[in-house]
Short mmCIF file of C-alpha atoms in Angstrom, two decimals:
data_model
loop_
_atom_site.label_atom_id
_atom_site.label_comp_id
_atom_site.label_asym_id
_atom_site.label_seq_id
_atom_site.Cartn_x
_atom_site.Cartn_y
_atom_site.Cartn_z
CA MET K 1 4.13 22.24 -6.83
CA LYS K 2 5.39 19.24 -5.08
CA LEU K 3 8.83 17.79 -5.97
CA CYS K 4 8.06 14.26 -5.17
CA VAL K 5 4.20 13.70 -6.45
CA GLY K 6 3.17 13.65 -10.08
CA ILE K 7 0.30 15.38 -11.18
CA PRO K 8 -2.08 12.94 -13.26
CA ALA K 9 -3.00 14.11 -16.71
CA ILE K 10 -4.86 13.12 -20.31
CA VAL K 11 -2.54 13.73 -23.43
CA LEU K 12 -4.61 15.70 -26.17
CA GLU K 13 -1.74 16.10 -28.30
CA VAL K 14 1.68 14.84 -29.24
CA LYS K 15 4.11 16.88 -30.82
CA GLU K 16 7.93 16.27 -31.35
CA ASP K 17 9.52 16.34 -28.02
CA THR K 18 6.70 17.85 -26.23
CA ALA K 19 2.70 17.28 -25.62
CA ILE K 20 -0.41 19.00 -24.80
CA VAL K 21 -1.78 17.34 -21.75
CA GLU K 22 -5.01 18.33 -19.41
CA VAL K 23 -4.09 19.24 -15.96
CA ASN K 24 -6.95 19.86 -13.47
CA GLY K 25 -8.80 21.19 -16.57
CA VAL K 26 -5.88 23.42 -18.12
CA LYS K 27 -4.02 22.98 -20.96
CA LYS K 28 -0.24 22.36 -20.40
CA GLU K 29 2.78 21.80 -22.71
CA VAL K 30 4.83 19.12 -21.27
CA ASP K 31 7.95 17.13 -22.04
CA CYS K 32 7.47 13.58 -23.49
CA LEU K 33 10.95 12.69 -23.93
CA LEU K 34 10.91 10.32 -20.67
CA VAL K 35 7.86 7.75 -22.46
CA SER K 36 8.33 6.14 -25.06
CA GLU K 37 4.97 5.67 -27.58
CA ILE K 38 2.59 8.41 -26.06
CA LYS K 39 -0.44 8.63 -27.75
CA ASN K 40 -3.65 11.32 -27.55
CA GLY K 41 -6.07 10.24 -24.90
CA ASP K 42 -3.58 8.51 -22.68
CA TYR K 43 -3.51 9.01 -19.29
CA VAL K 44 0.09 9.81 -17.65
CA ILE K 45 1.72 11.42 -14.41
CA VAL K 46 3.39 14.51 -15.08
CA HIS K 47 6.21 15.90 -13.14
CA ALA K 48 8.20 19.45 -12.92
CA GLY K 49 6.71 19.53 -16.60
CA ALA K 50 7.47 16.17 -18.02
CA ILE K 51 5.66 12.88 -18.47
CA ILE K 52 7.70 10.42 -16.45
CA GLY K 53 4.60 7.38 -16.46
CA LYS K 54 1.62 6.18 -17.97
CA ILE K 55 -1.32 4.81 -16.09
CA SER K 56 -4.62 3.18 -15.94
CA GLU K 57 -7.73 5.30 -16.22
CA SER K 58 -8.54 4.26 -12.41
CA GLU K 59 -5.16 5.34 -11.45
CA TYR K 60 -5.55 8.44 -13.11
CA LYS K 61 -9.03 8.86 -11.21
CA GLU K 62 -7.46 8.39 -8.00
CA LEU K 63 -4.73 10.56 -8.33
CA VAL K 64 -6.92 13.62 -9.22
CA ASN K 65 -9.34 12.68 -6.32
CA LEU K 66 -6.06 12.68 -4.15
CA LEU K 67 -4.72 16.00 -5.40
CA ARG K 68 -7.96 17.53 -5.35
CA GLU K 69 -7.76 17.06 -1.40
CA MET K 70 -4.13 18.85 -1.59
CA GLU K 71 -4.54 22.52 -2.31
CA GLU K 72 -1.10 22.74 -3.59
CA ALA K 73 -2.77 21.31 -6.45
CA VAL K 74 -4.56 23.97 -7.27
CA THR K 75 -1.94 26.55 -7.49
CA TYR K 76 -0.12 23.85 -10.02
CA MET T 1 -15.82 -0.30 -15.61
CA ASN T 2 -17.12 2.06 -12.31
CA LEU T 3 -14.22 4.28 -11.28
CA ILE T 4 -15.50 6.39 -9.18
CA GLY T 5 -16.85 2.82 -6.98
CA GLU T 6 -13.09 2.01 -7.04
CA ILE T 7 -12.27 5.49 -5.65
CA GLU T 8 -14.94 4.95 -2.86
CA THR T 9 -13.48 1.55 -2.38
CA LEU T 10 -10.23 2.81 -1.48
CA ARG T 11 -11.44 5.13 0.56
CA LYS T 12 -13.81 3.07 2.42
CA LYS T 13 -13.34 3.20 6.06
CA GLU T 14 -14.35 -0.88 6.81
CA TYR T 15 -11.27 -1.66 4.54
CA TYR T 16 -9.19 0.65 6.57
CA ARG T 17 -10.75 -0.28 9.93
CA ALA T 18 -10.15 -4.35 8.22
CA VAL T 19 -6.34 -3.37 7.81
CA LEU T 20 -6.15 -1.85 11.19
CA ASN T 21 -7.36 -4.78 12.61
CA LYS T 22 -4.74 -6.86 11.07
CA ILE T 23 -2.53 -5.13 12.01
CA GLU T 24 -3.69 -4.45 15.67
CA LYS T 25 -3.02 -8.53 15.69
CA LEU T 26 0.47 -8.21 14.29
CA VAL T 27 1.68 -5.87 16.75
CA ARG T 28 0.27 -8.07 19.61
CA GLU T 29 2.53 -11.29 17.61
CA LEU T 30 5.20 -9.14 18.05
CA ARG T 31 4.87 -7.71 21.74
CA LYS T 32 4.68 -11.28 22.83
CA ARG T 33 8.32 -11.91 20.93
CA GLY T 34 9.25 -8.68 23.29
CA ILE T 35 9.06 -6.20 20.71
CA GLU T 36 7.70 -3.02 22.13
CA LYS T 37 8.48 -0.71 19.58
CA ILE T 38 8.22 -0.62 15.93
CA ASN T 39 9.82 2.59 14.14
CA ILE T 40 8.91 2.89 10.58
CA MET T 41 10.29 5.55 8.61
CA HIS T 42 9.13 6.91 5.29
CA VAL T 43 11.48 9.24 3.10
CA CYS T 44 8.90 11.43 0.91
CA GLY T 45 7.03 14.78 1.63
CA THR T 46 3.92 13.34 0.21
CA HIS T 47 3.35 10.46 2.23
CA GLU T 48 4.11 12.64 5.28
CA HIS T 49 1.44 14.78 3.86
CA THR T 50 -0.85 12.21 3.69
CA ILE T 51 -0.22 10.38 7.17
CA THR T 52 -0.46 14.05 8.64
CA TYR T 53 -3.64 14.97 6.91
CA TYR T 54 -5.59 11.88 7.57
CA GLY T 55 -4.58 11.59 10.99
CA ILE T 56 -3.31 8.04 9.96
CA ARG T 57 -0.72 8.13 13.49
CA LYS T 58 -3.50 8.56 15.89
CA THR T 59 -5.56 5.43 14.43
CA LEU T 60 -2.37 3.35 15.05
CA PRO T 61 -1.47 1.45 17.83
CA ASP T 62 0.56 2.91 20.39
CA ALA T 63 4.14 0.63 19.74
CA ILE T 64 4.07 1.93 15.66
CA ASN T 65 6.01 5.06 15.28
CA LEU T 66 5.82 6.35 12.31
CA ILE T 67 9.00 8.81 11.35
CA ALA T 68 9.19 11.03 8.51
CA GLY T 69 12.54 10.77 7.09
CA PRO T 70 14.66 13.06 4.15
CA GLY T 71 11.83 13.60 1.81
CA CYS T 72 12.00 17.12 0.65
CA PRO T 73 14.77 18.11 -1.80
CA VAL T 74 13.85 22.18 -1.24
CA CYS T 75 14.95 21.50 2.46
CA ILE T 76 18.54 20.05 1.86
CA ALA T 77 19.88 22.13 -1.18
CA PRO T 78 22.58 23.52 0.60
CA SER T 79 22.89 26.88 1.34
CA TYR T 80 25.98 28.23 -0.89
CA VAL T 81 23.57 27.25 -4.13
CA ILE T 82 21.06 29.60 -2.96
CA ASP T 83 23.35 32.13 -2.36
CA ASN T 84 25.07 31.49 -5.56
CA ALA T 85 21.45 31.96 -7.55
CA ILE T 86 21.27 35.28 -5.28
CA LYS T 87 24.79 36.30 -6.60
CA LEU T 88 23.95 36.04 -10.29
CA ALA T 89 20.76 37.54 -9.81
CA SER T 90 22.24 40.58 -8.25
CA GLY T 91 24.55 40.51 -11.04
CA GLY T 92 21.75 40.86 -13.87
CA VAL T 93 21.43 37.24 -14.75
CA LYS T 94 17.79 36.10 -14.74
CA ILE T 95 16.55 33.46 -12.30
CA TYR T 96 14.31 30.51 -13.09
CA THR T 97 12.90 28.23 -10.42
CA PHE T 98 10.36 26.61 -8.12
CA GLY T 99 8.06 28.62 -6.10
CA ASP T 100 9.42 26.89 -2.73
CA MET T 101 13.13 27.67 -3.74
CA VAL T 102 12.62 31.80 -3.91
CA LYS T 103 11.35 32.03 -0.25
CA VAL T 104 14.09 29.33 1.30
CA PRO T 105 17.00 31.81 2.93
CA GLY T 106 20.19 31.18 1.95
CA SER T 107 23.24 31.60 4.41
CA LYS T 108 21.61 35.29 4.60
CA SER T 109 18.95 36.11 2.21
CA SER T 110 16.50 34.58 0.19
CA LEU T 111 15.99 35.05 -3.70
CA LEU T 112 12.56 36.78 -2.63
CA ASP T 113 14.68 39.34 -1.43
CA ALA T 114 16.92 39.45 -3.97
CA LYS T 115 13.83 40.03 -6.28
CA ALA T 116 12.59 42.54 -3.78
CA ASN T 117 15.80 44.38 -4.32
CA GLY T 118 15.81 44.73 -8.28
CA GLY T 119 17.00 40.55 -8.97
CA ASP T 120 14.56 39.43 -11.87
CA VAL T 121 13.46 36.13 -10.33
CA GLU T 122 10.86 34.00 -12.19
CA ILE T 123 8.91 30.68 -10.56
CA VAL T 124 8.38 28.28 -13.24
CA PHE T 125 6.58 24.81 -13.04
CA GLY T 126 9.94 22.79 -14.26
CA PHE T 127 12.70 23.14 -16.50
CA LEU T 128 10.29 22.95 -20.14
CA ASP T 129 8.40 26.07 -18.74
CA ALA T 130 11.69 27.79 -17.75
CA ILE T 131 12.97 27.21 -21.66
CA LYS T 132 9.42 27.92 -22.97
CA ARG T 133 9.90 31.60 -21.05
CA PHE T 134 13.73 32.10 -21.87
CA LYS T 135 12.72 31.79 -25.78
CA SER T 136 9.56 33.97 -25.75
CA GLN T 137 11.18 36.72 -23.16
CA GLY T 138 13.88 37.18 -25.37
CA VAL T 139 16.10 36.97 -22.14
CA LYS T 140 19.75 36.87 -23.13
CA GLU T 141 21.35 35.22 -19.79
CA ALA T 142 19.18 33.36 -17.42
CA VAL T 143 19.94 30.14 -15.00
CA PHE T 144 17.53 27.48 -14.13
CA LEU T 145 17.85 26.82 -10.72
CA GLY T 146 16.65 22.98 -10.39
CA VAL T 147 16.30 20.87 -6.98
CA GLY T 148 14.96 17.58 -6.99
CA PHE T 149 15.61 14.08 -6.13
CA GLU T 150 15.29 10.95 -8.37
CA THR T 151 11.66 12.28 -9.82
CA THR T 152 12.72 15.28 -11.09
CA ALA T 153 16.50 14.81 -12.49
CA PRO T 154 15.12 13.04 -15.59
CA THR T 155 13.03 15.93 -16.43
CA TYR T 156 16.58 17.86 -16.78
CA ALA T 157 18.68 15.27 -18.31
CA THR T 158 16.65 14.62 -21.20
CA ARG T 159 17.21 18.19 -22.31
CA ILE T 160 20.60 18.18 -21.26
CA ALA T 161 21.83 14.81 -22.72
CA LYS T 162 19.98 15.94 -26.21
CA LYS T 163 21.67 19.17 -26.26
CA LEU T 164 18.05 20.45 -26.13
CA ILE T 165 18.80 23.95 -24.35
CA PRO T 166 19.12 27.22 -25.92
CA ASN T 167 22.62 29.30 -25.75
CA GLY T 168 22.62 31.68 -22.78
CA LEU T 169 20.35 29.26 -20.73
CA THR T 170 22.54 27.25 -18.04
CA ILE T 171 21.48 25.35 -15.12
CA LEU T 172 22.19 25.59 -11.49
CA THR T 173 21.85 22.16 -9.75
CA ALA T 174 21.39 21.12 -6.62
CA LEU T 175 20.09 17.54 -7.19
CA ARG T 176 20.34 14.92 -4.50
CA ILE T 177 19.68 11.31 -4.82
CA THR T 178 17.31 9.64 -1.88
CA ILE T 179 18.41 5.97 -1.85
CA PRO T 180 22.11 6.75 -0.73
CA ALA T 181 20.37 9.04 1.75
CA THR T 182 18.20 6.87 3.18
CA ARG T 183 21.28 4.35 3.75
CA PHE T 184 22.81 7.02 5.80
CA VAL T 185 19.70 7.52 7.81
CA LEU T 186 19.47 4.09 8.40
CA ASN T 187 23.13 3.85 9.30
CA LEU T 188 22.45 6.32 12.20
CA PRO T 189 23.10 4.82 15.64
CA GLN T 190 20.32 6.83 17.18
CA HIS T 191 17.80 4.98 14.93
CA GLU T 192 16.23 1.62 15.15
CA ILE T 193 14.52 1.33 12.02
CA SER T 194 11.99 -1.75 11.72
CA GLY T 195 10.74 -1.26 8.28
CA VAL T 196 10.87 1.46 5.50
CA ILE T 197 7.88 3.13 3.28
CA ALA T 198 9.80 3.70 0.21
CA PRO T 199 8.22 6.65 -2.00
CA GLY T 200 6.14 5.80 -4.80
CA HIS T 201 6.95 8.48 -7.59
CA VAL T 202 10.14 8.12 -7.04
CA SER T 203 10.42 4.49 -7.56
CA VAL T 204 8.04 5.00 -11.01
CA ILE T 205 11.73 6.27 -12.06
CA THR T 206 14.26 3.82 -10.34
CA GLY T 207 11.80 0.55 -9.97
CA ALA T 208 11.23 -1.21 -6.69
CA ASN T 209 13.85 -3.17 -6.92
CA ALA T 210 16.12 -0.11 -6.50
CA TRP T 211 15.44 -0.61 -2.39
CA SER T 212 16.36 -4.02 -2.60
CA PHE T 213 19.68 -2.90 -0.81
CA ILE T 214 17.28 -2.42 2.09
CA PRO T 215 16.51 -5.68 2.97
CA ARG T 216 19.71 -7.29 1.95
CA ASP T 217 22.02 -4.71 3.75
CA PHE T 218 19.79 -3.81 6.73
CA ASN T 219 17.63 -7.15 7.40
CA ILE T 220 14.84 -5.25 7.35
CA PRO T 221 11.25 -5.11 4.97
CA VAL T 222 10.88 -1.93 2.74
CA VAL T 223 7.31 -1.39 0.87
CA VAL T 224 6.59 0.75 -2.29
CA ALA T 225 3.70 2.54 -1.61
CA GLY T 226 1.33 4.92 -3.01
CA PHE T 227 -0.14 7.93 -1.29
CA GLU T 228 -3.79 7.14 -0.54
CA PRO T 229 -4.47 6.49 3.27
CA ILE T 230 -5.19 2.98 2.13
CA ASP T 231 -1.77 3.01 0.40
CA VAL T 232 0.13 3.93 3.49
CA ILE T 233 -1.81 1.59 6.10
CA VAL T 234 -1.51 -1.40 4.10
CA ALA T 235 2.58 -0.73 3.65
CA ILE T 236 3.01 -0.86 7.21
CA TYR T 237 0.80 -3.91 7.70
CA GLN T 238 3.45 -5.53 4.76
CA ILE T 239 5.91 -4.48 6.96
CA LEU T 240 4.49 -5.69 10.36
CA ASP T 241 3.56 -9.11 8.39
CA ALA T 242 7.03 -9.30 7.20
CA LEU T 243 8.70 -8.97 10.67
CA VAL T 244 6.44 -11.21 12.08
CA LYS T 245 6.97 -14.01 9.51
CA ASN T 246 10.81 -12.80 9.82
CA GLU T 247 10.62 -12.43 6.00
CA PRO T 248 12.76 -8.76 5.26
CA LYS T 249 12.09 -8.65 1.35
CA THR T 250 11.17 -5.74 -1.06
CA MET T 251 7.45 -5.24 -1.54
CA ASN T 252 5.59 -3.23 -4.34
CA GLU T 253 2.33 -2.11 -2.92
CA TYR T 254 1.86 0.76 -5.53
CA SER T 255 2.55 -1.97 -8.67
CA ARG T 256 -0.46 -0.31 -10.80
CA VAL T 257 2.10 2.68 -10.85
CA VAL T 258 5.33 1.30 -10.00
CA THR T 259 7.22 -1.31 -11.90
CA TRP T 260 10.39 -3.39 -10.29
CA GLU T 261 13.03 -2.08 -13.26
CA GLY T 262 11.73 1.35 -13.41
CA ASN T 263 11.76 3.99 -16.24
CA LYS T 264 14.37 2.57 -18.05
CA LEU T 265 14.28 5.64 -20.71
CA ALA T 266 14.96 7.80 -17.87
CA GLN T 267 17.60 6.05 -16.17
CA LYS T 268 19.58 6.32 -19.52
CA TYR T 269 19.07 9.84 -19.75
CA ILE T 270 19.95 10.55 -16.19
CA SER T 271 23.45 8.52 -17.01
CA GLU T 272 24.03 10.47 -19.71
CA ALA T 273 23.66 13.56 -18.51
CA PHE T 274 24.74 13.24 -14.84
CA GLU T 275 27.63 11.74 -13.11
CA VAL T 276 27.20 10.62 -9.33
CA LYS T 277 29.13 12.33 -6.62
CA ASP T 278 29.29 13.05 -3.04
CA GLY T 279 26.72 15.78 -2.11
CA ASP T 280 26.02 17.95 0.75
CA TRP T 281 22.93 17.71 2.54
CA ARG T 282 21.68 21.33 3.91
CA GLY T 283 22.95 20.98 7.82
CA ILE T 284 23.67 17.27 7.64
CA GLY T 285 26.71 17.05 5.72
CA VAL T 286 28.34 15.20 2.99
CA ILE T 287 26.55 12.46 1.68
CA GLU T 288 28.67 9.59 -0.48
CA LYS T 289 27.30 9.22 -3.86
CA SER T 290 24.23 11.04 -3.03
CA ALA T 291 24.21 13.88 -6.07
CA TRP T 292 23.77 14.15 -9.79
CA GLU T 293 26.37 16.99 -11.16
CA ILE T 294 26.32 17.98 -14.98
CA LYS T 295 28.92 15.46 -16.93
CA THR T 296 32.22 17.40 -17.34
CA GLU T 297 31.79 17.25 -21.26
CA LEU T 298 28.43 19.01 -21.20
CA GLU T 299 29.47 21.62 -19.03
CA LYS T 300 28.26 24.60 -21.25
CA TYR T 301 24.98 24.07 -19.39
CA ASP T 302 26.30 24.14 -15.62
CA ALA T 303 26.17 27.18 -14.46
CA GLU T 304 28.62 26.62 -11.90
CA LYS T 305 31.08 26.29 -14.38
CA VAL T 306 29.79 28.83 -16.82
CA TYR T 307 29.81 31.58 -14.04
CA ASN T 308 32.82 30.03 -11.73
CA LEU T 309 30.54 30.24 -9.13
CA THR T 310 32.33 28.41 -5.99
CA ARG T 311 30.98 26.42 -3.01
CA LYS T 312 31.41 28.14 -0.28
CA LYS T 313 30.43 26.17 3.44
CA ASP T 314 26.97 24.53 3.80
CA GLU T 315 25.71 27.06 6.33
CA GLY T 316 23.63 25.08 7.53
CA PHE T 317 20.57 26.54 8.98
CA ARG T 318 19.58 29.54 11.70
CA LYS T 319 20.47 28.81 15.18
CA ASN T 320 18.16 26.86 17.08
CA CYS T 321 16.35 25.58 14.05
CA LYS T 322 15.92 22.12 14.04
CA CYS T 323 15.68 21.32 10.45
CA ALA T 324 18.30 18.62 10.21
CA ASP T 325 17.45 16.66 13.10
CA ILE T 326 13.83 16.78 11.60
CA ILE T 327 15.48 15.81 8.18
CA LEU T 328 16.86 13.09 9.77
CA GLY T 329 13.98 11.72 11.37
CA LEU T 330 15.83 12.14 14.81
CA THR T 331 13.41 14.81 16.33
CA VAL T 332 9.76 15.94 15.26
CA PRO T 333 9.04 19.85 14.60
CA THR T 334 7.06 20.14 18.19
CA ASP T 335 9.99 19.50 19.61
CA CYS T 336 11.61 22.56 17.64
CA PRO T 337 11.69 25.50 19.98
CA LEU T 338 10.94 27.81 17.01
CA PHE T 339 7.98 25.66 15.70
CA GLY T 340 4.84 27.91 15.38
CA LYS T 341 6.18 30.53 17.20
CA ALA T 342 9.10 32.03 15.74
CA CYS T 343 8.54 30.34 12.72
CA THR T 344 5.39 29.72 10.62
CA PRO T 345 4.73 29.39 7.02
CA GLU T 346 4.08 33.14 6.86
CA LYS T 347 7.45 33.73 8.37
CA PRO T 348 9.59 30.46 7.86
CA ASP T 349 12.91 30.30 9.77
CA GLY T 350 14.07 27.44 8.29
CA PRO T 351 13.00 25.68 4.70
CA CYS T 352 11.12 22.51 6.50
CA MET T 353 8.77 25.23 7.11
CA VAL T 354 8.78 26.86 4.18
CA SER T 355 8.37 23.86 1.43
CA ILE T 356 5.24 22.26 1.04
CA GLU T 357 6.99 18.97 1.38
CA GLY T 358 8.63 20.37 4.46
CA THR T 359 7.65 18.26 7.55
CA CYS T 360 7.09 21.29 9.61
CA HIS T 361 4.95 22.73 7.17
CA ILE T 362 2.73 19.67 6.73
CA TRP T 363 2.45 19.69 10.65
CA TYR T 364 1.71 23.39 11.11
CA LYS T 365 -0.39 23.39 8.67
CA TYR T 366 -2.61 20.07 9.78
CA GLY T 367 -2.12 19.58 12.89
CA GLY T 368 0.32 16.45 13.13
CA HIS T 369 1.37 18.04 16.49
CA THR T 370 -2.57 17.27 17.99
#
């Protein structure tokens, strides 16, 4: 994983201090303490297992596209 | 909204060409004023990836020199941090860490070697992942080796500040701050930097304002940029435009993700969990106020305190390895005698070739040297 780039994800379920997100078609449980008011369907940036920011749908698509080209994203 | 259309727009060659034309015009203007060389530094492994992968350097006028600065947290983790993790693993303590960290050699060997010798070393994708594994595996004692810059620090800070860490799990940190490191690099007498491209996702946390010391103290422009080729080329254009207009300022090209103030909540957790200290940067030395260390009142989570680990002298890099100068942007991988010969991603000699964010790794993989 890269330590200075975020991974785009979609929030599927919000729990107490974590959320289930979809990254590259894979479900992951990530920390959601760093961003307030996260809700289902939000587009977010995940970094080192934590949501660090919300993004727009178009930014999500753009980042997905970018990361597809980085083979490192596959190993995430 | 046609999303794919938007992405295609970002990738359209005509747009890239149009920005490049503007860049060429500005370079001609700067030449008229006697400026022949424009050094632009970035401080992010992902920017170097974009620049190298898409061959951006080759498309730019010769006058522009894109320099890769310190953008790889794995590369600058002091050797004693890795040695301490190896010592713990050899003593029966389980180690969780990122994939790159297991391959980086400490002063003598790596965590991968420790694993081969029977140490319990497991790769995780973050601190929460380590906590979950620790709980589910029923481990009694484990240490999470956590490196990173501003983007990664808050992912540890939340759990430390809120004391959401199970008994028996502690953290060995080598957290460093890119902002003082950028100041350190800009102050090097060997450099004549005309502008800086600041890292997009670090700035999600810090805010674009955090880079305003660059125009203020160095009188040069800085642009917070995203990771598409068009982001990088637009950032270069904005830097040149500011140079021509003689208006050094902070610009935010990545406003679709980065705000001026950053993630306030993340900043709050960082200040609750860590205090700023002077930090060792591998092979480079001490950079003032460049490290986050766990606060004394939270030291029960600090592996250094719990296991009485000592910080021996940072051993830097192996003989002939040019990682230090490459991290500081003073040389390029192809000027290292080991690059691609004695040092490859399969058999790396220094961390810049190990880490996927290391300049050597990126140049070797994507041909930045051609």
